C-alpha cells in the first residue's frame, strides 16, 4: 500500500482509497463500485480508452465525460459493465486523479490448477504454483519439474534451442507458471508461457501450503503385518519412520539410490522396496520416465559399503546433478551398512547433502555409524538378532509405502529367511504364508539358490527384470518356474563340481573345547572366478561336515589375505575377535566382521599364518553352545 498526497483532500475532508491493479490482473480481479487507477491510452470521438493492467482496458463513454483529456493522463474509474462480447465499459469514479487518496495495490487472484487436474485442462491455459524440484536443460527447451500439493509435472520452457530459459529460477524455488498442459509421449507436460519466482508473503504462504500437503501425503499406510510376530513389532515404528521419509523423498522429487547386499536376503529386501518406490513415483509424477530416473538399485559385493561403491555412487550423483539438474540422492542401504567398516564410505558422502538410511540385521556398531545415518533400523538395536532378516523388514516397509503390492510379496519373507537360514520362530508362519501361494519349501529353496547364482553372475549389475522373474514379482509365472528350476539346478551342479575338487583338501582337527575345526585353502584347492565363490564354498563344506560329524563345527576357508568363517554350536563373536586380533597382531592389517558366528576377516598376506593361528586359538577358547542347533545365518 502506498500513500500519495497530490492536491487537496476530497470534499468531505476524508481520504479515499483508490485501487491499483497489478500488471498481471485480469477482468476477473475487478469488483463493482470500486475506484481504480487507470491511464488513458487513446482518445476517440465517442470517449477515451483506459488501461488498468496489461490485459484490462476499456472505454469511458463521452456521455459521462467532462473536460479535456490527453493520452498518458491518469484517471480514476469504476466498472460500469462487462458486455456479452467481453468489452468492458468504465465510468469516472468521482475522484480526481490529482486528489489526495490512498493507493492500494491489487494482486491477481490466480485460479490455480493443481497437477491432479491437468488431464481435464489439456489444451487450455492454466496457472500452477509449486516448488522446482529439477531443472533439466535439453537440446530444445528447459524442463522444470514442479511439485505442488498433488504431484510433480514437467514444464517445458523454450527460450532458444539448448538455451536455459528463466535462468533465475532454480531447484528449491517456489514458482508460479502460466502455461498449457499438452500430451507428450504418453505423459502430460505443461508448455510454459510465463514463469515467475515468488517472494515475500506470497512465497511464504505457498511454501507453508505445500509443506503441509507434503506432510500429509508422506504419511505411510497403516498396514496389518503379514504375520503376527511380537519380536518384529519392536521394529515397526522404525520402519514406519523410514517409510514416511522415503515417501517424502519421492514427493520432493529427490532420487533414491538403493545399495544392498548381493545375496538372497539382500535382494528380497531391495526389490520389493524398489518396486514400491517406483509405483509410488509413477503415481506422483506426470513424467512416465520418472520411476526409471529416480530409483536406482545396485548390489554391493561386500557386506559393507565399499569405498569403490561409494565413490562411484557419489560420482554418478554429481553427474546426474550436472547433466539432468537432479537433486543429490538419498542413499538407502539394505542388508548392509550398519558397521564400523561403512564409516569411511559414509564420511565421503557426508561432504555432500546425501542423507543415508540403513536397514540391516548384521551385528551393528551404532556408536560408529549412527552419527552418519539419518535412520538406522536393526533388530539388534531392540534386543533382537539376525533372525529377523532384512528381507522380512523390507517386505513390510514396501507395503507401508505401497500396500497394493501386498499380494505379490507374501512369499518373499520365506525366501529371505531361507536364504539367510533364519531360525526365527516366525519362519513357520512365513513358510505357511508362502505355501498358500503355491510355494512349498523345495521351491522356495530353489528360488534362493537361483537368486544366489544369478547374483554371482550379475556381479555389479542390478539385473532388475531377471531378479523380478526369479522372485515372481511383477511378472508372470511361466518364466519364473522354468528359469528358477534351471538356475537352481545349475547352481547345485556347480557346487558339486567345486566340492568334488575341494573336499579331499579339507584339513580336520579337534579343538581344546571339543569343536571340530575344518580348514580349506580355497585359493589353491577350489576353482576361482566361478560359482560358488569362496564364502559360499566354505559354507557348503561346512554344511556337509555338520551332517558328517554333528555339532560343534567351525569351518575356515582361507585365501592369501582373507578368511571366511562359519560355525555351528560354538559361541563365537567374530566382530569382537577381529577387534582383538587387530590389537594383538601389529602389522597384521586385520579388518572384517559380519554376523556373530558367520563372517570374514581380511589381513595382509605376509601375516596370514600368524593371524589364522591366533584365530584358531580364540576359537578353541570359545564356549560350546548347549543348545543342539545354534543360530547360524549364512552370509558372505
Ligand atoms: Mn541378510
Coordinates of C-alpha atoms and ligand atoms in Angstrom, one line a residue:
X1 CA 0.0 0.0 0.0
X2 CA 1.4 3.4 -0.9
X3 CA 0.2 6.8 0.1
X4 CA 0.1 9.5 -2.5
X5 CA -0.6 13.1 -1.5
X6 CA -1.3 15.1 -4.5
X7 CA -3.6 18.0 -4.5
X8 CA -6.4 18.6 -1.9
X9 CA -8.4 16.1 0.3
X10 CA -11.8 15.2 -1.0
X11 CA -14.9 17.5 -0.5
X12 CA -15.9 15.8 2.8
X13 CA -12.3 16.0 4.1
X14 CA -11.7 12.3 4.3
X15 CA -9.0 10.5 2.2
X16 CA -10.4 7.9 -0.2
X17 CA -8.9 4.6 -1.2
X18 CA -8.1 4.0 -4.9
X19 CA -7.1 0.5 -6.1
X20 CA -4.2 -0.1 -8.4
X21 CA -4.3 -3.4 -10.4
X22 CA -1.1 -5.4 -10.6
X23 CA 0.0 -5.7 -14.3
X24 CA -0.9 -9.4 -14.2
X25 CA -4.5 -8.7 -13.2
X26 CA -7.4 -9.8 -15.4
X27 CA -11.0 -8.7 -15.7
X28 CA -11.9 -11.3 -13.1
X29 CA -10.0 -9.2 -10.5
X30 CA -12.4 -6.3 -11.0
X31 CA -15.0 -5.5 -8.4
X32 CA -18.0 -3.3 -8.8
X33 CA -18.3 0.1 -7.1
X34 CA -14.5 0.3 -6.5
X35 CA -12.4 3.1 -7.7
X36 CA -9.4 2.0 -9.9
X37 CA -6.5 4.0 -11.0
X38 CA -6.3 3.9 -14.9
X39 CA -4.3 5.6 -17.6
X40 CA -5.7 7.0 -20.8
X41 CA -4.2 5.2 -23.8
X42 CA -6.4 6.5 -26.6
X43 CA -8.9 9.3 -27.4
X44 CA -11.8 8.8 -29.9
X45 CA -14.9 10.8 -30.8
X46 CA -17.1 8.7 -28.5
X47 CA -14.9 8.6 -25.5
X48 CA -11.5 7.6 -24.1
X49 CA -9.8 4.2 -23.8
X50 CA -8.2 3.5 -20.4
X51 CA -5.7 0.8 -19.3
X52 CA -5.9 -0.7 -15.7
X53 CA -3.4 -3.5 -16.2
X54 CA -1.7 -5.4 -19.1
X55 CA -4.9 -7.1 -20.1
X56 CA -7.6 -4.9 -18.5
X57 CA -8.7 -1.9 -20.6
X58 CA -12.0 -0.4 -21.7
X59 CA -14.0 2.5 -22.8
X60 CA -15.2 5.5 -20.9
X61 CA -18.1 6.9 -23.0
X62 CA -18.1 10.6 -23.9
X63 CA -21.6 10.9 -22.4
X64 CA -20.2 10.5 -18.9
X65 CA -17.1 12.7 -19.5
X66 CA -16.5 16.3 -18.9
X67 CA -13.4 18.4 -19.8
X68 CA -10.4 17.7 -22.0
X69 CA -8.1 14.7 -22.0
X70 CA -4.7 13.6 -23.2
X71 CA -3.0 10.2 -23.7
X72 CA -1.0 9.2 -20.7
X73 CA -3.2 11.1 -18.3
X74 CA -4.2 9.3 -15.1
X75 CA -7.9 8.8 -14.4
X76 CA -9.8 7.2 -11.5
X77 CA -12.6 5.0 -12.9
X78 CA -15.0 2.3 -11.8
X79 CA -16.6 -0.6 -13.6
X80 CA -19.8 0.2 -15.4
X81 CA -20.4 -3.1 -17.2
X82 CA -18.8 -6.0 -19.0
X83 CA -20.7 -6.6 -22.2
X84 CA -21.5 -10.1 -23.6
X85 CA -18.8 -9.7 -26.3
X86 CA -16.2 -9.1 -23.4
X87 CA -15.9 -5.4 -24.0
X88 CA -15.5 -3.5 -20.7
X89 CA -17.0 -0.1 -20.0
X90 CA -15.9 2.2 -17.2
X91 CA -17.1 5.5 -15.8
X92 CA -15.4 8.1 -13.8
X93 CA -15.4 7.3 -10.1
X94 CA -15.9 10.8 -8.9
X95 CA -12.3 11.1 -7.6
X96 CA -9.9 13.4 -9.4
X97 CA -6.6 11.7 -10.1
X98 CA -4.9 14.8 -8.6
X99 CA -6.8 14.5 -5.3
X100 CA -5.2 13.0 -2.2
X101 CA -6.0 9.3 -1.8
X102 CA -4.5 6.1 -0.5
X103 CA -3.4 3.8 -3.2
X104 CA -3.9 0.1 -2.6
X105 CA -2.4 -2.4 -5.0
X106 CA -4.5 -5.4 -6.0
X107 CA -2.6 -8.7 -6.8
X108 CA -4.0 -11.0 -9.4
X109 CA -6.2 -13.7 -7.9
X110 CA -4.8 -16.8 -9.6
X111 CA -7.2 -19.6 -10.2
X112 CA -4.6 -22.3 -9.7
X113 CA -5.0 -25.7 -11.4
X114 CA -3.4 -28.5 -9.4
X115 CA -1.4 -31.2 -11.1
X116 CA -4.3 -33.5 -10.2
X117 CA -6.5 -31.7 -12.7
X118 CA -4.1 -31.4 -15.7
X119 CA -5.7 -34.1 -17.8
X120 CA -9.0 -32.2 -17.8
X121 CA -7.3 -29.0 -18.7
X122 CA -5.3 -30.2 -21.7
X123 CA -5.2 -27.5 -24.4
X124 CA -6.4 -24.7 -22.0
X125 CA -4.2 -22.1 -20.4
X126 CA -3.8 -22.7 -16.6
X127 CA -1.8 -21.3 -13.7
X128 CA 0.2 -23.6 -11.4
X129 CA 2.2 -22.9 -8.2
X130 CA 4.8 -25.2 -6.9
X131 CA 8.4 -25.9 -6.0
X132 CA 11.0 -26.5 -8.6
X133 CA 12.5 -30.0 -7.9
X134 CA 14.6 -30.5 -11.0
X135 CA 15.7 -28.3 -13.9
X136 CA 16.8 -30.2 -17.0
X137 CA 18.3 -28.4 -19.9
X138 CA 17.6 -30.4 -23.1
X139 CA 18.8 -29.7 -26.6
X140 CA 15.5 -27.9 -27.0
X141 CA 13.6 -26.5 -24.1
X142 CA 14.5 -26.2 -20.4
X143 CA 12.3 -28.6 -18.5
X144 CA 11.3 -27.5 -15.0
X145 CA 9.9 -30.3 -12.8
X146 CA 7.5 -28.6 -10.5
X147 CA 5.9 -30.2 -7.4
X148 CA 2.6 -28.9 -6.0
X149 CA 0.2 -30.3 -3.4
X150 CA -0.8 -33.2 -5.7
X151 CA 2.2 -34.3 -7.8
X152 CA 5.1 -33.4 -10.0
X153 CA 4.8 -32.2 -13.6
X154 CA 7.4 -31.4 -16.2
X155 CA 7.0 -27.8 -17.5
X156 CA 8.9 -27.1 -20.8
X157 CA 10.0 -23.5 -21.4
X158 CA 11.6 -22.6 -24.7
X159 CA 14.0 -19.7 -25.0
X160 CA 16.1 -20.9 -27.9
X161 CA 17.3 -24.4 -28.7
X162 CA 19.5 -25.6 -25.8
X163 CA 19.4 -22.2 -24.1
X164 CA 18.4 -22.0 -20.4
X165 CA 15.0 -20.4 -20.0
X166 CA 14.2 -18.4 -16.9
X167 CA 17.8 -18.6 -15.6
X168 CA 16.8 -17.0 -12.3
X169 CA 14.6 -20.0 -11.4
X170 CA 16.4 -22.8 -9.6
X171 CA 15.8 -26.1 -7.8
X172 CA 14.1 -25.2 -4.4
X173 CA 12.4 -22.0 -5.7
X174 CA 8.7 -21.6 -5.4
X175 CA 7.3 -20.5 -8.8
X176 CA 4.1 -19.6 -10.5
X177 CA 3.7 -20.9 -14.0
X178 CA 1.2 -19.9 -16.7
X179 CA 1.0 -22.4 -19.5
X180 CA -0.9 -25.0 -21.3
X181 CA -1.0 -28.8 -20.5
X182 CA -0.3 -30.9 -23.5
X183 CA 0.1 -34.6 -24.1
X184 CA 3.6 -35.6 -24.8
X185 CA 4.9 -39.2 -25.2
X186 CA 2.2 -40.6 -23.1
X187 CA 2.6 -38.1 -20.3
X188 CA 1.2 -34.6 -19.6
X189 CA 3.6 -31.8 -19.9
X190 CA 3.0 -28.0 -19.5
X191 CA 4.1 -25.8 -22.3
X192 CA 5.3 -22.7 -20.3
X193 CA 4.1 -19.2 -21.4
X194 CA 5.2 -17.4 -18.2
X195 CA 7.2 -18.4 -15.1
X196 CA 7.8 -16.2 -12.1
X197 CA 9.6 -16.8 -8.9
X198 CA 7.5 -16.0 -5.9
X199 CA 8.9 -14.0 -3.0
X200 CA 7.8 -12.3 0.2
X201 CA 4.5 -13.3 1.8
X202 CA 3.2 -14.9 -1.3
X203 CA 6.2 -17.3 -1.3
X204 CA 5.9 -18.0 2.4
X205 CA 2.2 -18.8 2.1
X206 CA 2.8 -21.1 -0.9
X207 CA 5.6 -22.8 0.9
X208 CA 3.5 -23.4 4.0
X209 CA 0.7 -24.7 2.0
X210 CA 3.0 -27.1 0.0
X211 CA 4.8 -28.3 3.1
X212 CA 1.5 -29.1 4.9
X213 CA 0.2 -31.1 2.0
X214 CA 3.5 -32.9 1.6
X215 CA 3.5 -33.9 5.3
X216 CA 0.0 -35.4 4.9
X217 CA 0.8 -37.3 1.8
X218 CA 4.1 -38.7 3.2
X219 CA 2.2 -40.5 5.9
X220 CA 2.9 -44.2 5.4
X221 CA 0.0 -46.7 5.0
X222 CA -1.2 -48.4 8.2
X223 CA -0.9 -52.0 7.1
X224 CA -1.6 -55.1 9.1
X225 CA 1.7 -57.0 9.3
X226 CA 1.7 -60.2 7.2
X227 CA 2.1 -62.4 10.3
X228 CA 1.6 -61.9 14.0
X229 CA 5.2 -61.7 15.4
X230 CA 5.8 -59.9 18.7
X231 CA 9.6 -59.6 18.2
X232 CA 9.0 -57.8 14.9
X233 CA 6.6 -55.3 16.4
X234 CA 9.6 -53.6 18.1
X235 CA 10.9 -52.7 14.7
X236 CA 7.7 -51.4 13.2
X237 CA 7.8 -47.9 14.4
X238 CA 11.4 -47.5 13.0
X239 CA 10.2 -48.9 9.7
X240 CA 7.2 -46.6 9.6
X241 CA 9.6 -43.6 10.1
X242 CA 11.7 -44.9 7.2
X243 CA 8.5 -45.3 5.0
X244 CA 7.5 -41.7 5.8
X245 CA 11.0 -40.5 5.0
X246 CA 11.1 -42.4 1.7
X247 CA 7.6 -41.2 0.6
X248 CA 8.6 -37.6 1.5
X249 CA 11.7 -38.1 -0.7
X250 CA 9.6 -39.2 -3.6
X251 CA 7.2 -36.2 -3.1
X252 CA 10.2 -33.9 -3.1
X253 CA 11.4 -35.3 -6.4
X254 CA 14.6 -36.4 -5.0
X255 CA 16.3 -39.5 -6.4
X256 CA 16.8 -42.6 -4.3
X257 CA 19.8 -44.9 -4.6
X258 CA 19.5 -48.4 -3.1
X259 CA 22.6 -50.4 -2.3
X260 CA 22.0 -53.9 -1.0
X261 CA 24.0 -56.9 -0.1
X262 CA 24.3 -59.1 -3.2
X263 CA 22.7 -62.2 -1.7
X264 CA 19.2 -63.7 -1.4
X265 CA 18.1 -61.8 1.6
X266 CA 19.6 -58.6 0.2
X267 CA 17.6 -59.0 -3.0
X268 CA 14.4 -59.9 -1.1
X269 CA 14.9 -56.7 0.8
X270 CA 15.8 -54.4 -2.1
X271 CA 13.5 -55.5 -4.9
X272 CA 10.1 -55.0 -3.0
X273 CA 11.2 -51.6 -1.8
X274 CA 12.4 -50.6 -5.3
X275 CA 9.0 -51.7 -6.8
X276 CA 7.1 -49.9 -4.1
X277 CA 9.0 -46.7 -4.7
X278 CA 8.7 -47.0 -8.5
X279 CA 4.9 -47.4 -8.2
X280 CA 4.6 -44.5 -5.8
X281 CA 6.7 -42.3 -8.1
X282 CA 4.5 -43.3 -11.0
X283 CA 1.5 -42.0 -9.1
X284 CA 3.2 -38.8 -8.1
X285 CA 5.0 -37.8 -11.3
X286 CA 3.3 -37.0 -14.6
X287 CA 6.5 -37.9 -16.4
X288 CA 6.3 -41.6 -17.2
X289 CA 10.1 -42.0 -17.2
X290 CA 10.3 -40.7 -13.6
X291 CA 10.4 -44.2 -11.9
X292 CA 13.3 -45.2 -14.0
X293 CA 15.2 -42.0 -13.5
X294 CA 14.6 -41.6 -9.8
X295 CA 15.3 -45.0 -8.3
X296 CA 18.5 -47.0 -8.9
X297 CA 19.2 -50.3 -7.2
X298 CA 22.7 -51.7 -7.2
X299 CA 24.2 -54.7 -5.4
X300 CA 27.2 -54.5 -3.1
X301 CA 29.5 -57.5 -3.1
X302 CA 30.9 -56.9 0.4
X303 CA 28.6 -56.9 3.5
X304 CA 29.6 -53.3 4.0
X305 CA 29.7 -50.1 1.9
X306 CA 33.0 -50.2 0.0
X307 CA 34.8 -47.1 -1.0
X308 CA 34.7 -48.2 -4.6
X309 CA 30.9 -48.3 -4.5
X310 CA 30.6 -45.1 -2.5
X311 CA 32.9 -43.1 -4.8
X312 CA 31.1 -44.4 -7.9
X313 CA 27.7 -43.6 -6.3
X314 CA 28.9 -40.1 -5.5
X315 CA 30.3 -39.5 -8.9
X316 CA 27.0 -40.7 -10.6
X317 CA 25.0 -38.4 -8.3
X318 CA 27.2 -35.4 -9.1
X319 CA 27.0 -36.2 -12.8
X320 CA 23.2 -36.5 -12.7
X321 CA 23.0 -33.2 -10.9
X322 CA 25.2 -31.5 -13.6
X323 CA 23.6 -33.2 -16.6
X324 CA 20.0 -33.6 -15.6
X325 CA 19.6 -30.9 -13.0
X326 CA 18.6 -33.6 -10.4
X327 CA 18.9 -33.2 -6.7
X328 CA 21.5 -35.3 -4.9
X329 CA 20.0 -38.6 -3.9
X330 CA 19.1 -40.2 -0.7
X331 CA 21.1 -43.4 -0.1
X332 CA 19.2 -46.5 1.2
X333 CA 21.5 -49.2 2.5
X334 CA 19.8 -52.6 2.8
X335 CA 21.1 -55.8 4.5
X336 CA 24.2 -53.8 4.7
X337 CA 25.6 -50.6 6.2
X338 CA 25.4 -50.8 10.0
X339 CA 29.0 -51.5 10.9
X340 CA 32.2 -49.6 11.5
X341 CA 33.5 -50.7 8.1
X342 CA 30.9 -48.5 6.5
X343 CA 32.3 -45.4 8.1
X344 CA 34.9 -44.2 5.5
X345 CA 32.3 -44.5 2.7
X346 CA 29.7 -42.6 4.8
X347 CA 32.2 -39.9 5.6
X348 CA 32.9 -39.5 2.0
X349 CA 29.2 -38.9 1.2
X350 CA 28.9 -36.6 4.2
X351 CA 30.8 -33.9 2.3
X352 CA 27.6 -33.6 0.3
X353 CA 23.9 -33.3 1.0
X354 CA 23.2 -37.1 0.7
X355 CA 21.0 -38.4 3.5
X356 CA 21.7 -42.1 4.4
X357 CA 19.3 -44.7 5.8
X358 CA 20.4 -48.2 6.7
X359 CA 18.2 -51.2 7.3
X360 CA 20.3 -54.2 8.3
X361 CA 20.5 -57.2 10.5
X362 CA 24.2 -57.6 10.7
X363 CA 25.6 -57.0 14.2
X364 CA 25.8 -53.2 14.2
X365 CA 28.2 -50.7 15.6
X366 CA 25.7 -47.9 16.4
X367 CA 28.4 -45.7 18.1
X368 CA 30.3 -45.7 14.8
X369 CA 27.6 -45.2 12.3
X370 CA 24.6 -43.5 13.9
X371 CA 26.0 -40.0 13.7
X372 CA 26.4 -40.6 10.0
X373 CA 22.9 -42.1 9.4
X374 CA 19.6 -40.3 9.1
X375 CA 17.9 -43.5 10.2
X376 CA 19.1 -46.9 11.3
X377 CA 16.8 -49.9 11.6
X378 CA 18.4 -53.1 13.1
X379 CA 16.9 -55.8 15.2
X380 CA 20.0 -55.8 17.5
X381 CA 19.1 -52.2 18.5
X382 CA 15.9 -53.7 20.0
X383 CA 17.4 -56.7 21.7
X384 CA 16.6 -59.0 18.8
X385 CA 19.0 -60.5 16.3
X386 CA 19.8 -61.6 12.7
X387 CA 16.8 -64.0 12.7
X388 CA 14.7 -61.0 11.8
X389 CA 16.2 -60.7 8.3
X390 CA 16.4 -57.6 6.2
X391 CA 14.0 -59.1 3.6
X392 CA 11.4 -59.6 6.3
X393 CA 11.7 -56.0 7.4
X394 CA 11.6 -54.6 3.9
X395 CA 8.6 -56.5 2.7
X396 CA 6.7 -54.7 5.5
X397 CA 8.4 -51.4 4.6
X398 CA 7.4 -51.8 0.9
X399 CA 3.8 -52.4 2.0
X400 CA 3.8 -49.3 4.1
X401 CA 5.0 -47.3 1.1
X402 CA 2.7 -49.0 -1.5
X403 CA 0.2 -51.5 0.0
X404 CA -1.2 -52.6 -3.3
X405 CA 2.0 -54.7 -3.7
X406 CA 1.0 -57.0 -0.9
X407 CA -0.4 -59.8 -3.0
X408 CA 2.9 -60.0 -4.9
X409 CA 5.1 -60.2 -1.8
X410 CA 3.6 -62.9 0.5
X411 CA 6.2 -65.5 -0.4
X412 CA 9.2 -63.2 -0.1
X413 CA 9.9 -63.2 3.6
X414 CA 10.1 -67.0 3.5
X415 CA 12.7 -66.8 0.6
X416 CA 14.6 -64.2 2.6
X417 CA 14.6 -66.3 5.8
X418 CA 15.7 -69.5 4.0
X419 CA 18.5 -67.6 2.2
X420 CA 19.9 -66.4 5.4
X421 CA 19.0 -69.5 7.3
X422 CA 16.9 -67.7 9.8
X423 CA 16.0 -69.8 12.8
X424 CA 13.2 -67.4 13.7
X425 CA 10.1 -69.0 15.3
X426 CA 8.2 -66.9 12.8
X427 CA 9.7 -68.9 9.9
X428 CA 6.9 -71.4 10.3
X429 CA 4.3 -68.8 9.7
X430 CA 6.2 -67.3 6.8
X431 CA 6.5 -70.8 5.2
X432 CA 2.8 -71.3 5.7
X433 CA 2.1 -68.0 4.0
X434 CA 4.3 -69.0 1.1
X435 CA 2.6 -72.4 0.9
X436 CA -0.8 -70.7 0.5
X437 CA 0.7 -69.0 -2.6
X438 CA 1.8 -72.4 -4.0
X439 CA 5.4 -72.4 -2.8
X440 CA 6.5 -75.5 -0.9
X441 CA 9.8 -75.4 0.9
X442 CA 11.7 -77.1 -2.0
X443 CA 10.5 -74.5 -4.4
X444 CA 11.5 -71.7 -2.0
X445 CA 14.9 -73.2 -1.7
X446 CA 15.2 -73.3 -5.5
X447 CA 14.4 -69.6 -5.6
X448 CA 17.0 -68.9 -3.0
X449 CA 19.7 -70.9 -4.9
X450 CA 18.7 -69.3 -8.2
X451 CA 19.0 -65.9 -6.7
X452 CA 22.4 -66.6 -5.3
X453 CA 23.6 -68.0 -8.6
X454 CA 22.2 -65.1 -10.6
X455 CA 23.7 -62.5 -8.2
X456 CA 27.1 -64.1 -8.7
X457 CA 26.9 -63.8 -12.5
X458 CA 25.3 -60.4 -12.5
X459 CA 28.3 -59.1 -10.5
X460 CA 27.8 -55.3 -10.4
X461 CA 24.6 -55.2 -12.3
X462 CA 21.2 -54.9 -10.6
X463 CA 19.5 -57.3 -13.1
X464 CA 16.2 -55.7 -12.5
X465 CA 14.0 -57.7 -14.7
X466 CA 15.8 -61.0 -14.2
X467 CA 15.5 -60.8 -10.4
X468 CA 11.8 -59.9 -10.6
X469 CA 11.3 -63.0 -12.8
X470 CA 13.2 -65.2 -10.2
X471 CA 11.2 -63.7 -7.3
X472 CA 8.0 -63.8 -9.3
X473 CA 7.2 -60.2 -8.5
X474 CA 5.7 -58.0 -11.2
X475 CA 6.0 -60.8 -13.7
X476 CA 4.1 -63.9 -15.0
X477 CA 4.6 -67.4 -13.6
X478 CA 5.7 -69.1 -16.8
X479 CA 9.2 -67.7 -16.9
X480 CA 9.5 -67.9 -13.2
X481 CA 9.1 -71.7 -12.7
X482 CA 11.3 -72.9 -15.6
X483 CA 14.0 -70.3 -15.0
X484 CA 14.2 -70.9 -11.3
X485 CA 14.4 -74.7 -11.7
X486 CA 17.1 -74.3 -14.4
X487 CA 19.3 -71.9 -12.4
X488 CA 18.9 -73.8 -9.1
X489 CA 20.0 -77.0 -10.9
X490 CA 23.0 -75.2 -12.5
X491 CA 23.9 -73.7 -9.1
X492 CA 23.8 -77.1 -7.4
X493 CA 25.8 -78.8 -10.2
X494 CA 28.5 -76.0 -9.8
X495 CA 28.6 -76.5 -6.1
X496 CA 29.1 -80.3 -6.6
X497 CA 31.9 -79.6 -9.0
X498 CA 33.5 -77.2 -6.6
X499 CA 33.2 -79.6 -3.7
X500 CA 34.5 -82.6 -5.6
X501 CA 37.7 -80.6 -6.1
X502 CA 37.9 -79.1 -2.6
X503 CA 36.8 -81.8 -0.2
X504 CA 39.9 -84.0 -0.4
X505 CA 41.9 -80.9 0.7
X506 CA 39.9 -80.1 3.8
X507 CA 42.0 -80.5 7.0
X508 CA 40.5 -81.6 10.2
X509 CA 41.5 -81.1 13.9
X510 CA 39.7 -81.3 17.2
X511 CA 40.0 -78.1 19.3
X512 CA 40.5 -77.9 23.1
X513 CA 36.8 -77.1 23.5
X514 CA 36.0 -80.2 21.6
X515 CA 34.8 -78.4 18.5
X516 CA 35.6 -79.9 15.1
X517 CA 37.7 -77.4 13.1
X518 CA 37.8 -77.8 9.3
X519 CA 40.2 -75.7 7.2
X520 CA 40.3 -75.3 3.4
X521 CA 42.7 -73.3 1.3
X522 CA 40.1 -72.0 -1.2
X523 CA 42.8 -70.2 -3.1
X524 CA 44.7 -73.3 -4.1
X525 CA 42.1 -76.1 -3.8
X526 CA 39.0 -74.6 -5.3
X527 CA 38.1 -73.2 -8.7
X528 CA 38.5 -69.5 -8.8
X529 CA 36.4 -66.8 -10.5
X530 CA 33.4 -69.1 -10.8
X531 CA 30.4 -70.1 -8.8
X532 CA 30.4 -70.7 -5.9
X533 CA 32.8 -68.0 -4.6
X534 CA 35.0 -68.7 -1.5
X535 CA 32.3 -67.7 1.0
X536 CA 29.7 -70.0 -0.4
X537 CA 32.3 -72.8 -1.0
X538 CA 33.2 -72.6 2.7
X539 CA 29.6 -72.6 3.7
X540 CA 28.8 -75.7 1.6
X541 CA 31.8 -77.6 3.0
X542 CA 30.6 -76.6 6.5
X543 CA 27.1 -77.9 5.9
X544 CA 28.5 -81.3 4.7
X545 CA 30.8 -81.6 7.7
X546 CA 27.9 -80.9 10.1
X547 CA 26.0 -83.7 8.5
X548 CA 29.1 -86.0 8.9
X549 CA 30.2 -85.2 12.4
X550 CA 27.5 -83.1 14.0
X551 CA 27.9 -80.0 16.2
X552 CA 30.0 -78.2 17.3
X553 CA 31.7 -77.4 14.0
X554 CA 33.8 -74.4 12.8
X555 CA 34.9 -74.2 9.2
X556 CA 37.5 -71.7 7.9
X557 CA 38.1 -71.1 4.2
X558 CA 41.1 -69.0 3.6
X559 CA 42.9 -67.3 0.8
X560 CA 46.2 -65.4 0.7
X561 CA 44.8 -62.4 2.5
X562 CA 41.3 -63.4 3.8
X563 CA 39.5 -66.0 5.7
X564 CA 35.8 -66.9 5.7
X565 CA 34.3 -68.3 8.9
X566 CA 31.3 -70.5 9.5
X567 CA 30.4 -72.0 12.8
X568 CA 27.6 -74.0 14.4
X569 CA 27.3 -74.9 18.1
X570 CA 30.1 -72.6 19.1
X571 CA 29.6 -69.2 20.7
X572 CA 31.9 -67.0 18.6
X573 CA 31.8 -63.3 18.5
X574 CA 33.5 -62.6 15.2
X575 CA 33.3 -58.8 15.3
X576 CA 35.0 -58.9 18.8
X577 CA 37.6 -61.4 17.6
X578 CA 38.6 -59.0 14.8
X579 CA 39.0 -56.2 17.3
X580 CA 41.2 -58.3 19.5
X581 CA 43.3 -59.6 16.5
X582 CA 43.8 -56.0 15.4
X583 CA 45.4 -55.2 18.7
X584 CA 47.3 -58.4 19.2
X585 CA 49.0 -58.7 15.8
X586 CA 50.7 -55.4 15.0
X587 CA 51.2 -55.0 11.3
X588 CA 48.6 -57.8 10.6
X589 CA 46.2 -55.3 8.9
X590 CA 43.3 -57.2 10.4
X591 CA 39.8 -56.0 9.5
X592 CA 36.4 -57.6 9.0
X593 CA 33.2 -58.6 10.7
X594 CA 29.8 -59.8 9.8
X595 CA 27.4 -61.7 12.0
X596 CA 28.5 -63.0 15.4
X597 CA 29.1 -66.6 14.2
X598 CA 29.5 -66.1 10.5
X599 CA 31.8 -63.6 8.9
X600 CA 35.0 -62.8 7.2
X601 CA 38.4 -61.4 8.1
X602 CA 41.0 -59.7 6.0
X603 CA 44.7 -59.3 6.7
X604 CA 48.0 -58.7 5.0
X605 CA 49.3 -61.7 3.0
X606 CA 52.7 -61.9 4.9
X607 CA 50.9 -62.3 8.3
X608 CA 48.4 -65.0 7.2
X609 CA 49.8 -67.8 9.3
X610 CA 50.1 -65.7 12.4
X611 CA 46.5 -64.3 12.1
X612 CA 45.0 -67.7 11.4
X613 CA 46.9 -69.4 14.3
X614 CA 45.7 -66.6 16.6
X615 CA 42.2 -67.0 15.3
X616 CA 42.2 -70.8 15.9
X617 CA 43.3 -70.2 19.4
X618 CA 40.4 -67.9 20.1
X619 CA 38.0 -70.4 18.6
X620 CA 39.4 -73.2 20.8
X621 CA 38.7 -71.0 23.8
X622 CA 35.2 -70.2 22.8
X623 CA 32.2 -71.7 24.7
X624 CA 30.3 -74.5 23.2
X625 CA 26.6 -73.9 22.7
X626 CA 24.5 -76.1 24.9
X627 CA 21.5 -76.0 22.5
X628 CA 21.6 -78.6 19.9
X629 CA 21.4 -76.3 16.9
X630 CA 22.7 -72.8 17.2
X631 CA 21.6 -69.8 15.3
X632 CA 23.9 -69.6 12.4
X633 CA 23.0 -67.4 9.5
X634 CA 24.6 -67.9 6.1
X635 CA 26.1 -64.8 4.7
X636 CA 29.3 -63.8 3.0
Ligands
LIG1 MN1 20.9 -60.8 5.3

